[in-house]
PDB file of C-alpha atoms in Angstrom:
ATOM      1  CA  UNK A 165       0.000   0.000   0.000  1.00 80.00           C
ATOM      2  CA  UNK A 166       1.022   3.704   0.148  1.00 87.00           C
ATOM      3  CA  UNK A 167       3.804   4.914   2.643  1.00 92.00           C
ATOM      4  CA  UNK A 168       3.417   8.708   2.949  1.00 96.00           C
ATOM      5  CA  UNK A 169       6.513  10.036   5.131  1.00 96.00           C
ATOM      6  CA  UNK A 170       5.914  13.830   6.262  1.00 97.00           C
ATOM      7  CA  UNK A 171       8.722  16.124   7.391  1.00 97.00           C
ATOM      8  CA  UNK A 172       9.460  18.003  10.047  1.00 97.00           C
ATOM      9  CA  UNK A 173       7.398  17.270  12.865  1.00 96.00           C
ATOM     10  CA  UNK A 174       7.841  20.514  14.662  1.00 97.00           C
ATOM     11  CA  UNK A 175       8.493  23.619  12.915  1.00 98.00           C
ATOM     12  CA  UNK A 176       9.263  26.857  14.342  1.00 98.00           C
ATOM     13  CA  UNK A 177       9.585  29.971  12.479  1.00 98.00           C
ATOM     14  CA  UNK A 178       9.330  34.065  13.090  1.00 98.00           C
ATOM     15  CA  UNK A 179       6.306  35.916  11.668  1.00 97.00           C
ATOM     16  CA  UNK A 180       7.249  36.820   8.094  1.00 97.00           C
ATOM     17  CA  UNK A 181       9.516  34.402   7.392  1.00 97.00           C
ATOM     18  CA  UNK A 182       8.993  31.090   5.040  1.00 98.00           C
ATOM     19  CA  UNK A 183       7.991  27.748   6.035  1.00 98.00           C
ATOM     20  CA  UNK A 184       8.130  24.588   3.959  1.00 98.00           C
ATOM     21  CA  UNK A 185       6.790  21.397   4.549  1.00 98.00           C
ATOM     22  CA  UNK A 186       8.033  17.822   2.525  1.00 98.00           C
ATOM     23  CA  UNK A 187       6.441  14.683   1.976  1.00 98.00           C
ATOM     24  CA  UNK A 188       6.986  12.009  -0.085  1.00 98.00           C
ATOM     25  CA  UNK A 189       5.379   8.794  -1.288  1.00 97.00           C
ATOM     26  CA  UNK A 190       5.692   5.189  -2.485  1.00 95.00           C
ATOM     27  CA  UNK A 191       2.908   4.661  -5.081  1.00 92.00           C
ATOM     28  CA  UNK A 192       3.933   5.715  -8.575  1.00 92.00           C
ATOM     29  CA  UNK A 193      -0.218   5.634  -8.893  1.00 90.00           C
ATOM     30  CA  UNK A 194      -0.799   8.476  -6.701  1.00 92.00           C
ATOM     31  CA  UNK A 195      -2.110  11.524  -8.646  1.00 91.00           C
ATOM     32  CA  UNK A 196      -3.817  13.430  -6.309  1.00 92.00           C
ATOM     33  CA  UNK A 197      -1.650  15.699  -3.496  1.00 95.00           C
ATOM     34  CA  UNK A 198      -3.986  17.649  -1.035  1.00 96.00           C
ATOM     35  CA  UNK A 199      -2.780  19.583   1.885  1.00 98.00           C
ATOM     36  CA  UNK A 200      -4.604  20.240   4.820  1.00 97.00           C
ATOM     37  CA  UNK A 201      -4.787  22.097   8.162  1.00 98.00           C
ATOM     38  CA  UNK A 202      -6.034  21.325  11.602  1.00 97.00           C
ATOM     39  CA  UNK A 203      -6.652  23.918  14.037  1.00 96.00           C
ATOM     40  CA  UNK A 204      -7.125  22.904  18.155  1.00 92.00           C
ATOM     41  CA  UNK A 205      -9.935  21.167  18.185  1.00 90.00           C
ATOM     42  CA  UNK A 206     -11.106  21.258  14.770  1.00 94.00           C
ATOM     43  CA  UNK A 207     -11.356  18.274  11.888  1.00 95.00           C
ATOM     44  CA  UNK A 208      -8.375  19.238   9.119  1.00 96.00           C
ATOM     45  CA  UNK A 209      -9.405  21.594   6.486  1.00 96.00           C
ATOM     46  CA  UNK A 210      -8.259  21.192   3.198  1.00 95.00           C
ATOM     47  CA  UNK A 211      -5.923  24.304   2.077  1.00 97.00           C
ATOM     48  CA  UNK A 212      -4.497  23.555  -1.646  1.00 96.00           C
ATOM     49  CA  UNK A 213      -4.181  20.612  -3.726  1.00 94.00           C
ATOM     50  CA  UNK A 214      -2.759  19.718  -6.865  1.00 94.00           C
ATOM     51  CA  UNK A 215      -3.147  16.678  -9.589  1.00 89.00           C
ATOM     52  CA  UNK A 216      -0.285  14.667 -10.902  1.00 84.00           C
ATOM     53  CA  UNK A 217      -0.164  16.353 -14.071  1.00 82.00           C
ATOM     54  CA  UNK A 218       0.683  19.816 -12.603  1.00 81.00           C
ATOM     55  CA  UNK A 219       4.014  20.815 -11.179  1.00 90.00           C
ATOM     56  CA  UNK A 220       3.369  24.191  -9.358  1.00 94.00           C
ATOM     57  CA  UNK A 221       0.073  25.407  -7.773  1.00 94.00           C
ATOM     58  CA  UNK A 222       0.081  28.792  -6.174  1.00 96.00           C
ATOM     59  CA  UNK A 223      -3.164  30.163  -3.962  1.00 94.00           C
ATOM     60  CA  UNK A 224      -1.950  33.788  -2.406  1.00 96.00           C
ATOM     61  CA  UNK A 225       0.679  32.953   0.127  1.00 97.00           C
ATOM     62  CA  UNK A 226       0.439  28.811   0.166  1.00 98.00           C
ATOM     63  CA  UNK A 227       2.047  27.169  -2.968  1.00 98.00           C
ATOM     64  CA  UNK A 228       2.443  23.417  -3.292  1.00 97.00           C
ATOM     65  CA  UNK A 229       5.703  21.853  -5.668  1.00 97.00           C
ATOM     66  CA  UNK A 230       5.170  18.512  -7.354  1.00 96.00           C
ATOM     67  CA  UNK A 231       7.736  16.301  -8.724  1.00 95.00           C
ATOM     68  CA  UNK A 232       6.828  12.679  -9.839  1.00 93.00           C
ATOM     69  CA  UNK A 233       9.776  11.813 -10.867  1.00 93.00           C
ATOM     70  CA  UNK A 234      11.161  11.708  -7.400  1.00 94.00           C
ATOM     71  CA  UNK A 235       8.088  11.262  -5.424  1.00 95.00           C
ATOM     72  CA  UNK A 236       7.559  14.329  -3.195  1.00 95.00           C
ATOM     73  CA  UNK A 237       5.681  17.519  -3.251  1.00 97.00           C
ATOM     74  CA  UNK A 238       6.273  20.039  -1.003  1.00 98.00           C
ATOM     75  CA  UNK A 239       4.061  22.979   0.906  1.00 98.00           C
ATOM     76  CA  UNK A 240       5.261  26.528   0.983  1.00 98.00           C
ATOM     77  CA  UNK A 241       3.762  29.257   2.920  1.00 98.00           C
ATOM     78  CA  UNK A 242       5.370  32.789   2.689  1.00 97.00           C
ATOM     79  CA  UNK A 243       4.747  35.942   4.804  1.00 98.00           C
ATOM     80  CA  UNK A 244       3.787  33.517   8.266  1.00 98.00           C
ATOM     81  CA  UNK A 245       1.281  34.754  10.193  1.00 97.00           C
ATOM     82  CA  UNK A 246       0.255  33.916  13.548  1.00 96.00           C
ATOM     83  CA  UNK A 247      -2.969  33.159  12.410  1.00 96.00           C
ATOM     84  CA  UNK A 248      -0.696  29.795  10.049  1.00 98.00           C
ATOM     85  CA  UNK A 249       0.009  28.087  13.433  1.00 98.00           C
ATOM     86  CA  UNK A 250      -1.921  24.860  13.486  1.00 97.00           C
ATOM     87  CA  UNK A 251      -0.980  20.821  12.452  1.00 97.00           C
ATOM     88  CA  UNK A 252      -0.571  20.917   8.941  1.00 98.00           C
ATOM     89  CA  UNK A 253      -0.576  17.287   6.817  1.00 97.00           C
ATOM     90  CA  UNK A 254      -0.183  15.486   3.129  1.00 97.00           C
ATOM     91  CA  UNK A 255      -1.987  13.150   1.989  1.00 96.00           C
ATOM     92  CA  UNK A 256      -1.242  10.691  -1.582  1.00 95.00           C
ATOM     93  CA  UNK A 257      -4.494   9.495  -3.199  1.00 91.00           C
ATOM     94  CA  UNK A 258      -4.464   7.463  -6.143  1.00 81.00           C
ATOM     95  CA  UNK A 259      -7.449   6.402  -8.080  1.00 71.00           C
ATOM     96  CA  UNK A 260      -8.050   3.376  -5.809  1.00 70.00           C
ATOM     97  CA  UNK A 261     -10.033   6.470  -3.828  1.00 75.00           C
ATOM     98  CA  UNK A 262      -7.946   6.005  -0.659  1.00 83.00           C
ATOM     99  CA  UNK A 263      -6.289   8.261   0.778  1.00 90.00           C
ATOM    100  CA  UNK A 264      -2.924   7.894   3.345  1.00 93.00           C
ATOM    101  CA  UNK A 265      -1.852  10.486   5.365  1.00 95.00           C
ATOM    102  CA  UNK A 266       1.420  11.829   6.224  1.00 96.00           C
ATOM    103  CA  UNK A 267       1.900  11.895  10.459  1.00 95.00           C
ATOM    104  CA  UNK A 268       1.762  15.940  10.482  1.00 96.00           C
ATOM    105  CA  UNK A 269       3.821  18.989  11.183  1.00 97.00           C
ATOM    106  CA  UNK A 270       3.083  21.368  14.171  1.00 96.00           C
ATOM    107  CA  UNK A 271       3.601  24.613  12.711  1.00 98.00           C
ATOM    108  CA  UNK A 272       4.197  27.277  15.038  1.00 98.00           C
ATOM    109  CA  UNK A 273       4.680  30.892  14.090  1.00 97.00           C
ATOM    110  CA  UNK A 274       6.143  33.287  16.489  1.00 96.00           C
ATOM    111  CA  UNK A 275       4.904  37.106  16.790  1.00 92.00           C
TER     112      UNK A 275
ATOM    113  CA  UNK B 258     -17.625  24.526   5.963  1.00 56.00           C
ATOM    114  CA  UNK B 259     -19.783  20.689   4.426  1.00 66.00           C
ATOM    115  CA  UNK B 260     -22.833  20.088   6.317  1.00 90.00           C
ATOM    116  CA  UNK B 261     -20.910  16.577   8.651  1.00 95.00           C
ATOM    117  CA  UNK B 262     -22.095  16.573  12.009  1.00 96.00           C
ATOM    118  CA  UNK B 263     -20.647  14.125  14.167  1.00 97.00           C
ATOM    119  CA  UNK B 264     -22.235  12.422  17.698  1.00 97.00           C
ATOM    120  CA  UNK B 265     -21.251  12.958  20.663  1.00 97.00           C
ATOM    121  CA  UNK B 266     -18.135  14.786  20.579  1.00 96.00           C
ATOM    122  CA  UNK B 267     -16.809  13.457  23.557  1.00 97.00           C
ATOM    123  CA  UNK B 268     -17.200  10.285  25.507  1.00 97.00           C
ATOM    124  CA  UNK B 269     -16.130   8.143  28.133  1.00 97.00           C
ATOM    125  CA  UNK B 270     -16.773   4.732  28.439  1.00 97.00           C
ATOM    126  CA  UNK B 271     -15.606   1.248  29.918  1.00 97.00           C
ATOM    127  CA  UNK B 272     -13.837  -1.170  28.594  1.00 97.00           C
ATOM    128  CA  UNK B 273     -15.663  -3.985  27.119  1.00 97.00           C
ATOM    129  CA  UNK B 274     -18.895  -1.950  26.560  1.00 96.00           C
ATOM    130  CA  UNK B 275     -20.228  -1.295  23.066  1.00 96.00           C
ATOM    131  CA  UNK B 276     -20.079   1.878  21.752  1.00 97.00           C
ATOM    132  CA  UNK B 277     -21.391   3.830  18.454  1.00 98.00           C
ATOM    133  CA  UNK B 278     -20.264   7.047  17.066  1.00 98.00           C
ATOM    134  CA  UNK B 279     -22.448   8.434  14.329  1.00 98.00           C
ATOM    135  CA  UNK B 280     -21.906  10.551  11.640  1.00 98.00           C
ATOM    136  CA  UNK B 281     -24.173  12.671   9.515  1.00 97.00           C
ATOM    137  CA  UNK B 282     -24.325  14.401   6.319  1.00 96.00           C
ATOM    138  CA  UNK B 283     -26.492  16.550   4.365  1.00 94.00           C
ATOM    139  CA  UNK B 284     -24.256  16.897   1.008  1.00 88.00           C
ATOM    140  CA  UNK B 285     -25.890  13.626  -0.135  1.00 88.00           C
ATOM    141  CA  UNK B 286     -21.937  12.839  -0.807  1.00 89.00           C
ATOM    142  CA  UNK B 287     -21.519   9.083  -1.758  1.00 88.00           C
ATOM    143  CA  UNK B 288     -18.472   8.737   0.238  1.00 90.00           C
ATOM    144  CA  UNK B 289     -18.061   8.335   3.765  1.00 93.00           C
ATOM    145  CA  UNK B 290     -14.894   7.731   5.318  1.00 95.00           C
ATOM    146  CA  UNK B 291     -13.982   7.066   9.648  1.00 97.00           C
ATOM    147  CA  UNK B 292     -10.453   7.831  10.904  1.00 97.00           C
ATOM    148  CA  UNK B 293      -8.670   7.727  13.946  1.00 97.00           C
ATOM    149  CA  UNK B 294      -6.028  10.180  14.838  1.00 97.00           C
ATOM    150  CA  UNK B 295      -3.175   9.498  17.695  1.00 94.00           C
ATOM    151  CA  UNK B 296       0.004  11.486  18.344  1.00 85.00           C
ATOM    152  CA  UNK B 297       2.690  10.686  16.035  1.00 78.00           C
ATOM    153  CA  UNK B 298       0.167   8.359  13.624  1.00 81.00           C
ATOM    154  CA  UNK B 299      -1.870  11.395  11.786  1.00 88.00           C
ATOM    155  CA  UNK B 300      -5.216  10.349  10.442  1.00 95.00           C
ATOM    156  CA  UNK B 301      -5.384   6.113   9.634  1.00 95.00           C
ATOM    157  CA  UNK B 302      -8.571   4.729   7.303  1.00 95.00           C
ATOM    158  CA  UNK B 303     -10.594   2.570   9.680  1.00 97.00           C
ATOM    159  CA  UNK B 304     -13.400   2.256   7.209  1.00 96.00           C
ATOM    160  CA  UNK B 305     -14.664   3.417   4.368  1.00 94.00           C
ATOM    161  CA  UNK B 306     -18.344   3.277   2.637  1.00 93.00           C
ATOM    162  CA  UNK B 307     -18.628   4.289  -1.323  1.00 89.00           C
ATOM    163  CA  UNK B 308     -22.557   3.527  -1.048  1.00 89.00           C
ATOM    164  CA  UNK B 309     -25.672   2.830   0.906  1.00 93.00           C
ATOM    165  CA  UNK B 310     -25.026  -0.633   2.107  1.00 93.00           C
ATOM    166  CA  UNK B 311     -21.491  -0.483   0.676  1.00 94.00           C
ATOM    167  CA  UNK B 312     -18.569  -0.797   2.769  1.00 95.00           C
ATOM    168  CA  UNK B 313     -15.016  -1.826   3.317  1.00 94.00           C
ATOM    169  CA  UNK B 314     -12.175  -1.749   5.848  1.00 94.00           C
ATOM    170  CA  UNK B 315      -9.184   0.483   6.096  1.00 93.00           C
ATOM    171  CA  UNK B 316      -5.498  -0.339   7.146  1.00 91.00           C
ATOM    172  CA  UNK B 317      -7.163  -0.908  11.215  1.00 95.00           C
ATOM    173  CA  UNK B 318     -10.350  -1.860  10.679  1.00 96.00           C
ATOM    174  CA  UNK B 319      -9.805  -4.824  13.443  1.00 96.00           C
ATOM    175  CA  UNK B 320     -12.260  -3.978  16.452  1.00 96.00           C
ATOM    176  CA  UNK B 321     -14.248  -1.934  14.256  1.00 98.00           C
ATOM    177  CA  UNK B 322     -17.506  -2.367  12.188  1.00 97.00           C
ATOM    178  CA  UNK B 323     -19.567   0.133  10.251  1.00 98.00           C
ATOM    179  CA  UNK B 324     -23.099   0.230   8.349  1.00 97.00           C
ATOM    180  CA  UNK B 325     -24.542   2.667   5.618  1.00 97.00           C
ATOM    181  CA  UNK B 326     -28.290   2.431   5.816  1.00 96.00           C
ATOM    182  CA  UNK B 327     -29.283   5.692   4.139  1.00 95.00           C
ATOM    183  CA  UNK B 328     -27.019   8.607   2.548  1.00 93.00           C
ATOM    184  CA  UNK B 329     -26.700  10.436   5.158  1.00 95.00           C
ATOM    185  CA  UNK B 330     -25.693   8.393   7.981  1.00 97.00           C
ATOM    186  CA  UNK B 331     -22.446   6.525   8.470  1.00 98.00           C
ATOM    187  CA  UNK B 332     -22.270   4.531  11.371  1.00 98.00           C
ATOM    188  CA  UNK B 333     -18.775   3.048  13.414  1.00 98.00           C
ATOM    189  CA  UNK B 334     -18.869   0.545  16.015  1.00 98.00           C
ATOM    190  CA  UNK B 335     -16.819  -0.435  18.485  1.00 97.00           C
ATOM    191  CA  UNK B 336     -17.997  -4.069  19.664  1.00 93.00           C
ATOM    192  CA  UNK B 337     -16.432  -4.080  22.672  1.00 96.00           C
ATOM    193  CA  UNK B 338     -13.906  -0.867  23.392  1.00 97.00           C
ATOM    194  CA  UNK B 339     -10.479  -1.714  24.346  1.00 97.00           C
ATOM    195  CA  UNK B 340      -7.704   0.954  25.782  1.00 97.00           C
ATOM    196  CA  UNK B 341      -6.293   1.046  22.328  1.00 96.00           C
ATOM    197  CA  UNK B 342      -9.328   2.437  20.920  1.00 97.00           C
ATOM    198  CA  UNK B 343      -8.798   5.844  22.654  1.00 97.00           C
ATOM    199  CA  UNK B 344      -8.547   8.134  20.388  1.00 97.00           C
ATOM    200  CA  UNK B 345     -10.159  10.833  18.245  1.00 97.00           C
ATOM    201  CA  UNK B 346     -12.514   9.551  15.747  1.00 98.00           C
ATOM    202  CA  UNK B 347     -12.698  11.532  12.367  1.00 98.00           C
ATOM    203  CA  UNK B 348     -15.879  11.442   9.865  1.00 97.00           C
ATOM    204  CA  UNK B 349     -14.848  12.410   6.144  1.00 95.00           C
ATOM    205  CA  UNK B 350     -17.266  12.814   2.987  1.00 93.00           C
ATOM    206  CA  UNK B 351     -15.879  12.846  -0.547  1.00 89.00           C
ATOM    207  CA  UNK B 352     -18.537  13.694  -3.687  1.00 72.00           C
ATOM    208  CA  UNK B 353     -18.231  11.664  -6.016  1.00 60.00           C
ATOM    209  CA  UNK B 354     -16.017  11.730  -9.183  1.00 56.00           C
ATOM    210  CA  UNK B 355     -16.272  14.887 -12.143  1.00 51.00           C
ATOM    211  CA  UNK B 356     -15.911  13.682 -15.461  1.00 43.00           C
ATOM    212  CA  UNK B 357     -14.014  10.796 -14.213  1.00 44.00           C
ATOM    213  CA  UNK B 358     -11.530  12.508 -12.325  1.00 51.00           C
ATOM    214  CA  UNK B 359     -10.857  10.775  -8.410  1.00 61.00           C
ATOM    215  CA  UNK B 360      -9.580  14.260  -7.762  1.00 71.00           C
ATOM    216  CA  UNK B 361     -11.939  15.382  -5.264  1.00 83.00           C
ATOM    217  CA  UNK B 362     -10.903  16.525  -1.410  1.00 88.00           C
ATOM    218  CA  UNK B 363     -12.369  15.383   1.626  1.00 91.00           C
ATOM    219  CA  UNK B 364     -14.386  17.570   3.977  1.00 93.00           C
ATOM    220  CA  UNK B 365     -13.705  16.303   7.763  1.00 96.00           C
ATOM    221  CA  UNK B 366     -16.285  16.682  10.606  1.00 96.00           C
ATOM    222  CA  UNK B 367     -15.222  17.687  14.497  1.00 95.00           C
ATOM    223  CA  UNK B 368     -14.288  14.793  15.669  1.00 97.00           C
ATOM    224  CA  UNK B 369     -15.431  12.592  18.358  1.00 97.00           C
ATOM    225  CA  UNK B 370     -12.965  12.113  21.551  1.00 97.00           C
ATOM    226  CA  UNK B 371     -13.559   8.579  22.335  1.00 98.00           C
ATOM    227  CA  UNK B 372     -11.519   7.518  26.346  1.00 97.00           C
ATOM    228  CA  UNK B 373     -12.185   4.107  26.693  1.00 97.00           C
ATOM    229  CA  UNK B 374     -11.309   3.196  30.726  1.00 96.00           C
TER     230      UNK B 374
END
């Protein structure tokens, strides 16, 4: 089955700087890439997403990089706000309709 | 935010007893998915339904059953709670597939915090 591995963990950065967030997968059969975020409390939320067939997606200050070839796709959120701290996580789907989940990243942006 | 309401959202219960969490929709989605979160595991399929009546089992489905009598309502049982079970229990709708694309998101309820004692 799919192995999604999801890194870092923890990740600590000053307001206004970058954060990025890796994962990669196993499955050459995975297509679809959707990010998500989980506020205290809440059920995740999806954020961004992108199909296999795209390398780049951009939506304001959250971008997701693709790259099949090697199996990972990355999350990148510029200008941090306070507001961006929460559990962020991957996810692989293929067209099997089942999604697996990378183990999340605790985002924490400092004022 | 998709119309998933879970119930309860928290409970406490013994080990050994039966217990159901319940999970409604009123997207009229055809997919219905339950997952369990723990630290340092993220979100694992326990069970999955793509239909009324249809279902099948996730990567821990042991422990676990589920039923799909209407659209709405996607049921997950826990026959007889263990310690292990503790946990947060996720509800997830998917609509179904545009122009044969499997490229739609899921849309997560609240969770239910299950403490099995």
């Amino acid at each position: 089955g799919e192995n999604v591995e999801q890194h870092p963990s923890t990740l600590s950065v000053q307001e206004g700087d970058s954060a990025v967030i890796k994962c990669t997968y196993s499955d050459s059969a995975s297509n679809y890439f959707p990010w998500y975020k989980q506020e205290l409390g809440k059920g995740p939320q999806l954020i961004i997403d992108i199909r296999s067939n795209v390398g780049e997606k951009k939506d304001q200050r959250i971008a997701v990089t693709l790259n099949k070839t090697a199996k990972h796709f990355s999350l990148h959120i510029t200008e941090t706000q306070p507001e961006d701290s929460a559990v962020y996580f991957c996810a692989a789907r293929s067209n099997a309709g089942k999604s697996t989940f990378g183990d999340g990243t605790t985002l924490t942006v400092k004022p | 935010d998709a119309g998933i309401t879970q119930s309860p959202r928290h409970k406490v219960t013994e080990t050994g007893t039966p217990v159901t969490l319940r999970c409604h929709q009123t997207e009229n989605h055809r997919y219905m998915y339950w997952y369990r979160q723990d630290p340092g595991h993220g979100l694992r399929l326990i069970h999955y339904s793509y239909g009324v009546k249809d279902t099948d089992k996730g990567e821990v489905s042991d422990g676990y059953s589920v039923s799909r009598s209407k659209t709405e309502d996607f049921l997950l049982t826990l026959e007889s709670a263990t310690s292990s079970q503790t946990s947060v229990y996720f509800c997830a709708i998917r609509g179904g597939e545009t122009g044969g694309s499997y490229n739609s998101p899921l849309h997560f309820g609240n969770g239910t915090r299950l403490t099995v004692t």
